[in-house]
PDB file of C-alpha atoms in Angstrom:
ATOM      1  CA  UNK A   1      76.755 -47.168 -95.966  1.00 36.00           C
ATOM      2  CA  UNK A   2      74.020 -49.911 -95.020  1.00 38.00           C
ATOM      3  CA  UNK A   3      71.976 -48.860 -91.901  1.00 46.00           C
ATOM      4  CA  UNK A   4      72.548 -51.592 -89.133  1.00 41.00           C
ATOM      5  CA  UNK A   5      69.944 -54.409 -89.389  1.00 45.00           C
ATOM      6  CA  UNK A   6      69.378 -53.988 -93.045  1.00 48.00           C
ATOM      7  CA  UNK A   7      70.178 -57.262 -95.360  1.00 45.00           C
ATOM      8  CA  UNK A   8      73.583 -57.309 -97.052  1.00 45.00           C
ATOM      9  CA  UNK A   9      72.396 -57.830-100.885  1.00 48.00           C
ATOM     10  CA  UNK A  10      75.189 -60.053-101.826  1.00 45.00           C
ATOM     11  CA  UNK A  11      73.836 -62.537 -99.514  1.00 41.00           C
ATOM     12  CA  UNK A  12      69.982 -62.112-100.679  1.00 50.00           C
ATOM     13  CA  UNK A  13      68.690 -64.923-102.808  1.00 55.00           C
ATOM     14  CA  UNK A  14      66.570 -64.033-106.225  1.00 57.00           C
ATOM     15  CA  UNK A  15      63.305 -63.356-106.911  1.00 59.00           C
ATOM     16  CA  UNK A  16      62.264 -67.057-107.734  1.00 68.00           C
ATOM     17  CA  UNK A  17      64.055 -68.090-104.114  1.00 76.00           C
ATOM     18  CA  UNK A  18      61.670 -66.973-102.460  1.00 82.00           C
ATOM     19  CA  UNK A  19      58.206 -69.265-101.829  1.00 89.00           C
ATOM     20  CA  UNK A  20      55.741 -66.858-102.188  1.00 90.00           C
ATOM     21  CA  UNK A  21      53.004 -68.394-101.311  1.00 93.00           C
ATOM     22  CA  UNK A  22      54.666 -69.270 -97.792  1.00 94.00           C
ATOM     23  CA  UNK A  23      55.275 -65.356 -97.356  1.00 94.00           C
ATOM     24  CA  UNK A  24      51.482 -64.408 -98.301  1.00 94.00           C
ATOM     25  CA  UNK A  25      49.943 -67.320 -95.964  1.00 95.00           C
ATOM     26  CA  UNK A  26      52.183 -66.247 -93.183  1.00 96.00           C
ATOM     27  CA  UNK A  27      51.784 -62.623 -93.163  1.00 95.00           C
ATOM     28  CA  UNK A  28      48.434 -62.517 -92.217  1.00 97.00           C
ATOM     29  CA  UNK A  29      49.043 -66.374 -89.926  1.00 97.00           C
ATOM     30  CA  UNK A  30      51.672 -64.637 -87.965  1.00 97.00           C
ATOM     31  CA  UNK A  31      49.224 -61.912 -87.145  1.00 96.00           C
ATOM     32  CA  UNK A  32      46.813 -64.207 -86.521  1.00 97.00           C
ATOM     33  CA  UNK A  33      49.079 -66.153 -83.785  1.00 97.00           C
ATOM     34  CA  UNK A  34      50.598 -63.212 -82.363  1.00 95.00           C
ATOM     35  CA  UNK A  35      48.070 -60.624 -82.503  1.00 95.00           C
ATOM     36  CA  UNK A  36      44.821 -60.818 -83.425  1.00 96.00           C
ATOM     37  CA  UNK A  37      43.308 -63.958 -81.866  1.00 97.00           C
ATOM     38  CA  UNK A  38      44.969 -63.596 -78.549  1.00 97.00           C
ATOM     39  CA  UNK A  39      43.750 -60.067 -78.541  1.00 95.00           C
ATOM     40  CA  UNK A  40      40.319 -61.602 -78.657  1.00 97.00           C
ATOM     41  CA  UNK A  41      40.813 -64.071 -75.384  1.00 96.00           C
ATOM     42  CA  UNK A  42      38.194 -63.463 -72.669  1.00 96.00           C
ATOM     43  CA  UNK A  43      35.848 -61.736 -74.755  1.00 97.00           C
ATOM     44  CA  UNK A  44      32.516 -61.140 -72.934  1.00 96.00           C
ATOM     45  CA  UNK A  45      29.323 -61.115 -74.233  1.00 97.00           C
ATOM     46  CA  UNK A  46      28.740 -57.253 -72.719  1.00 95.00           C
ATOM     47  CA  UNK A  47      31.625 -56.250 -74.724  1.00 96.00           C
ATOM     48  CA  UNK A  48      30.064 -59.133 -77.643  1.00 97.00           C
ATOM     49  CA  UNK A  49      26.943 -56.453 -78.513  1.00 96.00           C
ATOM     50  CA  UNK A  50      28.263 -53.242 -76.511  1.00 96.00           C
ATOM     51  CA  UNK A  51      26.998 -50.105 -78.759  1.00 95.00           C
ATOM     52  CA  UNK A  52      29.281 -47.816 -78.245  1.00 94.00           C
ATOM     53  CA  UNK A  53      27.270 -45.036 -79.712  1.00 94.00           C
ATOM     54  CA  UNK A  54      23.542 -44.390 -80.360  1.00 92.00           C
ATOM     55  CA  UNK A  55      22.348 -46.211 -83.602  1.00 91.00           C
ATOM     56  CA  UNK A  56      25.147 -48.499 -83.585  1.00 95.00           C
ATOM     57  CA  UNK A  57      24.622 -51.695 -86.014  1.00 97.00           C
ATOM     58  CA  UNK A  58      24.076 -54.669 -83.913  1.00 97.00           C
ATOM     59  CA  UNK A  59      23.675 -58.646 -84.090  1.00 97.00           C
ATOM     60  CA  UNK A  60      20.264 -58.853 -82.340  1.00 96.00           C
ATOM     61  CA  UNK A  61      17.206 -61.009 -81.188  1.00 96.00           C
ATOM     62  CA  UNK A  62      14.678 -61.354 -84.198  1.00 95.00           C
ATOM     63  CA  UNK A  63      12.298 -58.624 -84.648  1.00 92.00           C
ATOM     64  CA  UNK A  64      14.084 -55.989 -82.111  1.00 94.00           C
ATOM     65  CA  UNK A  65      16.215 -54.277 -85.110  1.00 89.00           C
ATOM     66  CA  UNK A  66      16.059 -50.938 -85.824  1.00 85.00           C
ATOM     67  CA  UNK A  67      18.123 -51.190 -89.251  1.00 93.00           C
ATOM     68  CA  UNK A  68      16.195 -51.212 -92.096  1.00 94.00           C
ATOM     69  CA  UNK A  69      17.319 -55.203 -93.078  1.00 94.00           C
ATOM     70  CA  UNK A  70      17.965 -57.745 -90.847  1.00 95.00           C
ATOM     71  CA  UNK A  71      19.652 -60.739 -92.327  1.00 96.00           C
ATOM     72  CA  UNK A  72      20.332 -64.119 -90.982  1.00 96.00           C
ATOM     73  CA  UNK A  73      18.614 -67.332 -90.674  1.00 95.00           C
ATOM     74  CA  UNK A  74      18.464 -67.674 -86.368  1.00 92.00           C
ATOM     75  CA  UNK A  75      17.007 -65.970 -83.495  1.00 96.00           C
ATOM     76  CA  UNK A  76      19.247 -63.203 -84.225  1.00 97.00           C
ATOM     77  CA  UNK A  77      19.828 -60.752 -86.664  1.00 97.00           C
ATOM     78  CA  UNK A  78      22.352 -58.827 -88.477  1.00 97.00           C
ATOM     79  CA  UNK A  79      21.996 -54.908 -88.886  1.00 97.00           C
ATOM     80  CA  UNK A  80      21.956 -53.516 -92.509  1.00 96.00           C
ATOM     81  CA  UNK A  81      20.681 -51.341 -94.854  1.00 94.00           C
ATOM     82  CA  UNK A  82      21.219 -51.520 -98.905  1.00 92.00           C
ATOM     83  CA  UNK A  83      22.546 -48.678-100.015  1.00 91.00           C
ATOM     84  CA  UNK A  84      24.273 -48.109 -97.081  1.00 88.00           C
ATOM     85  CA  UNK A  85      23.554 -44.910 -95.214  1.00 89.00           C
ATOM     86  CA  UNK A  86      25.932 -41.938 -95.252  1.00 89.00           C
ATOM     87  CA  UNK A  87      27.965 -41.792 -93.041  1.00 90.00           C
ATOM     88  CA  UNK A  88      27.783 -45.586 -92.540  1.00 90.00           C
ATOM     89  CA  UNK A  89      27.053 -46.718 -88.959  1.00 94.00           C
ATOM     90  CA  UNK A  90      29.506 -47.475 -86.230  1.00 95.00           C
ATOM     91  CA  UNK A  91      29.379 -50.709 -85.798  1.00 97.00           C
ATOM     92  CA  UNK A  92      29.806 -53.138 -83.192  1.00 98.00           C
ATOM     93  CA  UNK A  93      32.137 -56.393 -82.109  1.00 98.00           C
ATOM     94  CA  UNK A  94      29.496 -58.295 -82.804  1.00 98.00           C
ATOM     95  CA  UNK A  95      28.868 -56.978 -86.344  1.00 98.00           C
ATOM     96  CA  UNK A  96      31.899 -56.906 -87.032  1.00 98.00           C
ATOM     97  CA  UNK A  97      32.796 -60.408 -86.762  1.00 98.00           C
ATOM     98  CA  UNK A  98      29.648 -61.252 -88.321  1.00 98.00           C
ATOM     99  CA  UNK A  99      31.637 -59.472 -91.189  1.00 97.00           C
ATOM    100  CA  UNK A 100      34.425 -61.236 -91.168  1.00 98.00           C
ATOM    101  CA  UNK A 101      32.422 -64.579 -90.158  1.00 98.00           C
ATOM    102  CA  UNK A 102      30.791 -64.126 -93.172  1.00 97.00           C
ATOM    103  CA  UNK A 103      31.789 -61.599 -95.700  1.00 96.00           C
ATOM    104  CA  UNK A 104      35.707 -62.268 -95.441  1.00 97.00           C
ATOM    105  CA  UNK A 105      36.244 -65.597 -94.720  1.00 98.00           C
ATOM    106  CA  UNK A 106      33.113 -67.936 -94.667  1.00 98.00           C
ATOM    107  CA  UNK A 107      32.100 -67.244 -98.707  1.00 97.00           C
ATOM    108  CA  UNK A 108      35.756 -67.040 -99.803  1.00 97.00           C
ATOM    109  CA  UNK A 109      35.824 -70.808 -98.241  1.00 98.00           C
ATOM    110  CA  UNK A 110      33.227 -71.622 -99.875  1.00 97.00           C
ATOM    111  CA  UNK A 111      34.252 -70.378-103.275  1.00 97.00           C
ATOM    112  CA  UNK A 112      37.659 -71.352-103.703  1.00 97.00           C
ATOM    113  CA  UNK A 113      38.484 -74.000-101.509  1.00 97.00           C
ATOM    114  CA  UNK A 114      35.126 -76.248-101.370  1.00 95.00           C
ATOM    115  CA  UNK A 115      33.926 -75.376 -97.711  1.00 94.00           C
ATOM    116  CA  UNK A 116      29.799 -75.385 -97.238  1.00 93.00           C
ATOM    117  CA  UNK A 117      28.166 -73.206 -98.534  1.00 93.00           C
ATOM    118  CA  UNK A 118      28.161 -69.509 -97.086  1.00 94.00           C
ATOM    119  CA  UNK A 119      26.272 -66.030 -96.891  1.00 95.00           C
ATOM    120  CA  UNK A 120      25.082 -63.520 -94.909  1.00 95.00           C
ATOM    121  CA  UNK A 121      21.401 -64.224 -95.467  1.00 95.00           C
ATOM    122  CA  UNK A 122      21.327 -68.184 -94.292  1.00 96.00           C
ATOM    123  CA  UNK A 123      23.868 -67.599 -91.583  1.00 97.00           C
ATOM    124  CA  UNK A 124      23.120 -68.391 -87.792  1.00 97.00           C
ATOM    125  CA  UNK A 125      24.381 -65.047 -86.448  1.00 98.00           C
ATOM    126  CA  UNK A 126      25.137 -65.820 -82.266  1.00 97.00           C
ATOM    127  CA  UNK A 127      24.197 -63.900 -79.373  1.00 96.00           C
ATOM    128  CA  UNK A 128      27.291 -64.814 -77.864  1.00 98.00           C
ATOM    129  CA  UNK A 129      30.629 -64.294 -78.015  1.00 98.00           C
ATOM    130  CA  UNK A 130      31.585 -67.852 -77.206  1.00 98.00           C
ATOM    131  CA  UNK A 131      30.240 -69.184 -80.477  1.00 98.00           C
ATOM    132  CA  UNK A 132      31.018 -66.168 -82.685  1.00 98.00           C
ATOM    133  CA  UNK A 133      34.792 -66.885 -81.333  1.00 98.00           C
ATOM    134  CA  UNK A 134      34.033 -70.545 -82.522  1.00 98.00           C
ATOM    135  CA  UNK A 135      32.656 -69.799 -85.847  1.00 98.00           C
ATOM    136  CA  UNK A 136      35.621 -67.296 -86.459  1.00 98.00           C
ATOM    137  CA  UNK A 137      38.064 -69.585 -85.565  1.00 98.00           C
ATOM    138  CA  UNK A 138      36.886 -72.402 -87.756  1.00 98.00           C
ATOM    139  CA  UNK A 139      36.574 -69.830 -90.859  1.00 98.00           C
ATOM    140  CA  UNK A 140      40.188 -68.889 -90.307  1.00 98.00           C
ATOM    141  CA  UNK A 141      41.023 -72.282 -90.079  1.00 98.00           C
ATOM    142  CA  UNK A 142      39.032 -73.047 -93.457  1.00 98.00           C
ATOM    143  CA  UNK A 143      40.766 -69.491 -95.088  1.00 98.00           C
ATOM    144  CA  UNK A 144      44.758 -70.459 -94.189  1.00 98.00           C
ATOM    145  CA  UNK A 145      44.248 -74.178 -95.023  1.00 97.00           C
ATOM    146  CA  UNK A 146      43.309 -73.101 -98.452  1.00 97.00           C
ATOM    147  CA  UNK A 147      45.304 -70.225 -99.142  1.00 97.00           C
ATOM    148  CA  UNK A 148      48.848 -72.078 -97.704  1.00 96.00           C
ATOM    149  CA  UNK A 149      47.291 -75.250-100.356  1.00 95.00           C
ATOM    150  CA  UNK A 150      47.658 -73.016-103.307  1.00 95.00           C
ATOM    151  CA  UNK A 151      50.957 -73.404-104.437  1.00 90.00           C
ATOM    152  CA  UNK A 152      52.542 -71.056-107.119  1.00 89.00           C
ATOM    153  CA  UNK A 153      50.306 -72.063-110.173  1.00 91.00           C
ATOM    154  CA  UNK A 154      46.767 -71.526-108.591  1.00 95.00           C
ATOM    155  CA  UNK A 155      48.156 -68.227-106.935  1.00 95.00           C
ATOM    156  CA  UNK A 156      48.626 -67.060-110.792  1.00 95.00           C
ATOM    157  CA  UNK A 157      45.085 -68.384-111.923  1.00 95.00           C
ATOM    158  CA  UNK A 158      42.192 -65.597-112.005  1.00 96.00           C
ATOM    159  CA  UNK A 159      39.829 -65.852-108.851  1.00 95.00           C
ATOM    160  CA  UNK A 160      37.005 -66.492-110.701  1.00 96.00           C
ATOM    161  CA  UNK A 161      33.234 -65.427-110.895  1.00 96.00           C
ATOM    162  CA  UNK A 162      32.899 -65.460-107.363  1.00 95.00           C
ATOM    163  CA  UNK A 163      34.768 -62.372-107.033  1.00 96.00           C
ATOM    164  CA  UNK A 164      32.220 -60.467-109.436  1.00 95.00           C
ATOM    165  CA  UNK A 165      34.173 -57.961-110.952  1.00 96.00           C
ATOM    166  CA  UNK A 166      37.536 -59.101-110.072  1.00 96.00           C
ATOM    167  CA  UNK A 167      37.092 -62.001-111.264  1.00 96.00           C
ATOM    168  CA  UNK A 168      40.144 -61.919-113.551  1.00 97.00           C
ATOM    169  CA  UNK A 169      42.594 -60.783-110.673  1.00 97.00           C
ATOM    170  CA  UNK A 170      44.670 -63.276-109.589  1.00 96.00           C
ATOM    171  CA  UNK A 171      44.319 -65.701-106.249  1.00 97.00           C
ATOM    172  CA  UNK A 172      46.958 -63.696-105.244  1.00 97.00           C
ATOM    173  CA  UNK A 173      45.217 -60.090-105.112  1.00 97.00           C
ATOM    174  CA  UNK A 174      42.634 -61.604-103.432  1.00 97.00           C
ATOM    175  CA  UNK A 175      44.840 -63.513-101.149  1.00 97.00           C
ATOM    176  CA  UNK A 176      46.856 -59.714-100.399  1.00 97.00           C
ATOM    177  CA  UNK A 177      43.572 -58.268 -99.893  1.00 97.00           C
ATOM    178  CA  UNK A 178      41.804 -60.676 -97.333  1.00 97.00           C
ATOM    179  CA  UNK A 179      45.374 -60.391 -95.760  1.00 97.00           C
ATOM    180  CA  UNK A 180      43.821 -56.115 -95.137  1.00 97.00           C
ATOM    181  CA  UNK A 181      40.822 -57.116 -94.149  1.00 97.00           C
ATOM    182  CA  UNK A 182      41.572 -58.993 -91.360  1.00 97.00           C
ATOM    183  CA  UNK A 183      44.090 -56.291 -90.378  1.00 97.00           C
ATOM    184  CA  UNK A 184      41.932 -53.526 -90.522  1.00 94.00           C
ATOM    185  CA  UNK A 185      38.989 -55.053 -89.035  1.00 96.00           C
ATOM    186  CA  UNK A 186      40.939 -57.006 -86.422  1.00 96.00           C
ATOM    187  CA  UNK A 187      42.219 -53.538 -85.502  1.00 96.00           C
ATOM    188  CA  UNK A 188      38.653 -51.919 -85.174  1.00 96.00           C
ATOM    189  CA  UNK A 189      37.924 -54.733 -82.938  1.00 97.00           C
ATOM    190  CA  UNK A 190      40.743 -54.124 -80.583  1.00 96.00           C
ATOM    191  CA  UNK A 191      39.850 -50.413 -80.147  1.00 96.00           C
ATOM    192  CA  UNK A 192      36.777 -51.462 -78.874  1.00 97.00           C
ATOM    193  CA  UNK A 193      38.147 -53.438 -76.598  1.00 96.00           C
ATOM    194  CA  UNK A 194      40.120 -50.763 -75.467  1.00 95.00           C
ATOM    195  CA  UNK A 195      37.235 -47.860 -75.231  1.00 95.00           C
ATOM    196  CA  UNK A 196      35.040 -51.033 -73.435  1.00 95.00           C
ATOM    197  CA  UNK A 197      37.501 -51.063 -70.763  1.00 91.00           C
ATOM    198  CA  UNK A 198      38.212 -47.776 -70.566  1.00 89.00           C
ATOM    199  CA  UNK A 199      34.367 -46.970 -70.300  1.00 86.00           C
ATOM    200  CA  UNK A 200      33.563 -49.069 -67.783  1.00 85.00           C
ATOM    201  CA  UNK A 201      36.621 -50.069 -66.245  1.00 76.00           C
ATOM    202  CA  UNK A 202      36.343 -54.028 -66.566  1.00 59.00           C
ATOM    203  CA  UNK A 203      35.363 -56.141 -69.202  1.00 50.00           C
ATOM    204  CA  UNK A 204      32.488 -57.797 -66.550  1.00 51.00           C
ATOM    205  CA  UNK A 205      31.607 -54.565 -64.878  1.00 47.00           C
ATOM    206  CA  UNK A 206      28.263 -53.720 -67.690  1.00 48.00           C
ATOM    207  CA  UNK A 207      26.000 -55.312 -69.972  1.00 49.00           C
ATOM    208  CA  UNK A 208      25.655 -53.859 -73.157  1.00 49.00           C
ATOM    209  CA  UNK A 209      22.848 -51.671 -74.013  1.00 46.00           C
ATOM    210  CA  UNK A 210      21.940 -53.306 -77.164  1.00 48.00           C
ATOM    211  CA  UNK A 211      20.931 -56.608 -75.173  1.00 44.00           C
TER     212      UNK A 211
END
């Protein structure tokens, strides 16, 4: 007996009905839309650089880091430390979409789908949430342009040597796994959201104490 809600299969297409490359873009678009970015709305800059433990990673003013690299190319800096300590570091909003600025999106524009060029080293990290909103959104904007231009013969093709070694994977595996990243790091952003408010009771009510 089929369990109400389920598909009947006589009325489910093949395989090669469905446009895969529609599903992949929209998984992580509807998310996007729905979830994530709206989640983000009226992000402050206390809850920007909040540390919400002692030795937290940071973005910070040049020469006030406490990590043992700083990268970036403006008046502030990104926490790091090659190899990474153990445990790693809990790590802040700010950091964190630094990360995905950067790391996730920015160089995976700028590899496959011709965007300027991108790294953590020559990037203008922001003190502000404002602009690190601004940069995020046009790096998603760069990311789901590309990925819903790929079409089913360049999701086939390797990725490249951009992806070091997985650079014979397919566009798609990389496609599936910037798809996680954004949902696990999205989500790690939203829980500090969450203990921000919960802390302090209002997203205005303190500045951080990494500023």
């Amino acid at each position: 007996m089929r369990k109400s809600g389920t598909a009947d299969p006589s009325r489910v297409g093949s395989v090669a009905d469905v446009d895969w490359n529609f599903q992949l873009a929209e998984q992580l678009d509807w998310h996007w839309r729905e979830q994530l970015r709206p989640r983000l709305d009226g992000l402050t800059d206390a809850e920007y650089r909040w540390e919400p433990v002692p030795g937290a990673w940071n973005v910070r003013p040049r020469g006030t880091g406490t990590a043992p690299i700083g990268v970036g190319a403006g008046e502030f800096t990104l926490d790091y430390a090659l190899p990474q300590p153990v445990p790693p570091p809990v790590t802040t909003i700010a950091w964190r979409l630094g990360h995905i600025i950067v790391g996730v999106l920015g160089m995976r524009v700028a590899s496959h789908f011709g965007g300027p060029p991108f790294d953590y080293d020559s990037h203008r990290y922001p003190g502000d949430a404002a602009t690190a909103l601004a940069q995020l959104d046009a790096a998603y904007a760069g990311w789901i342009a590309g990925v819903r231009g790929l079409g089913t013969d360049a999701l086939a093709r390797p990725c490249g040597p951009a992806e070091g070694p997985y650079a014979e994977s397919s566009m798609a595996e990389l496609v599936l796994h910037i798809n996680r990243e954004m949902l696990h790091h999205g989500a790690e952003i939203a829980l500090l959201r969450d203990l921000y408010l919960w802390h302090y009771g209002s997203a205005e009510a303190s500045e951080p104490s990494g500023a």
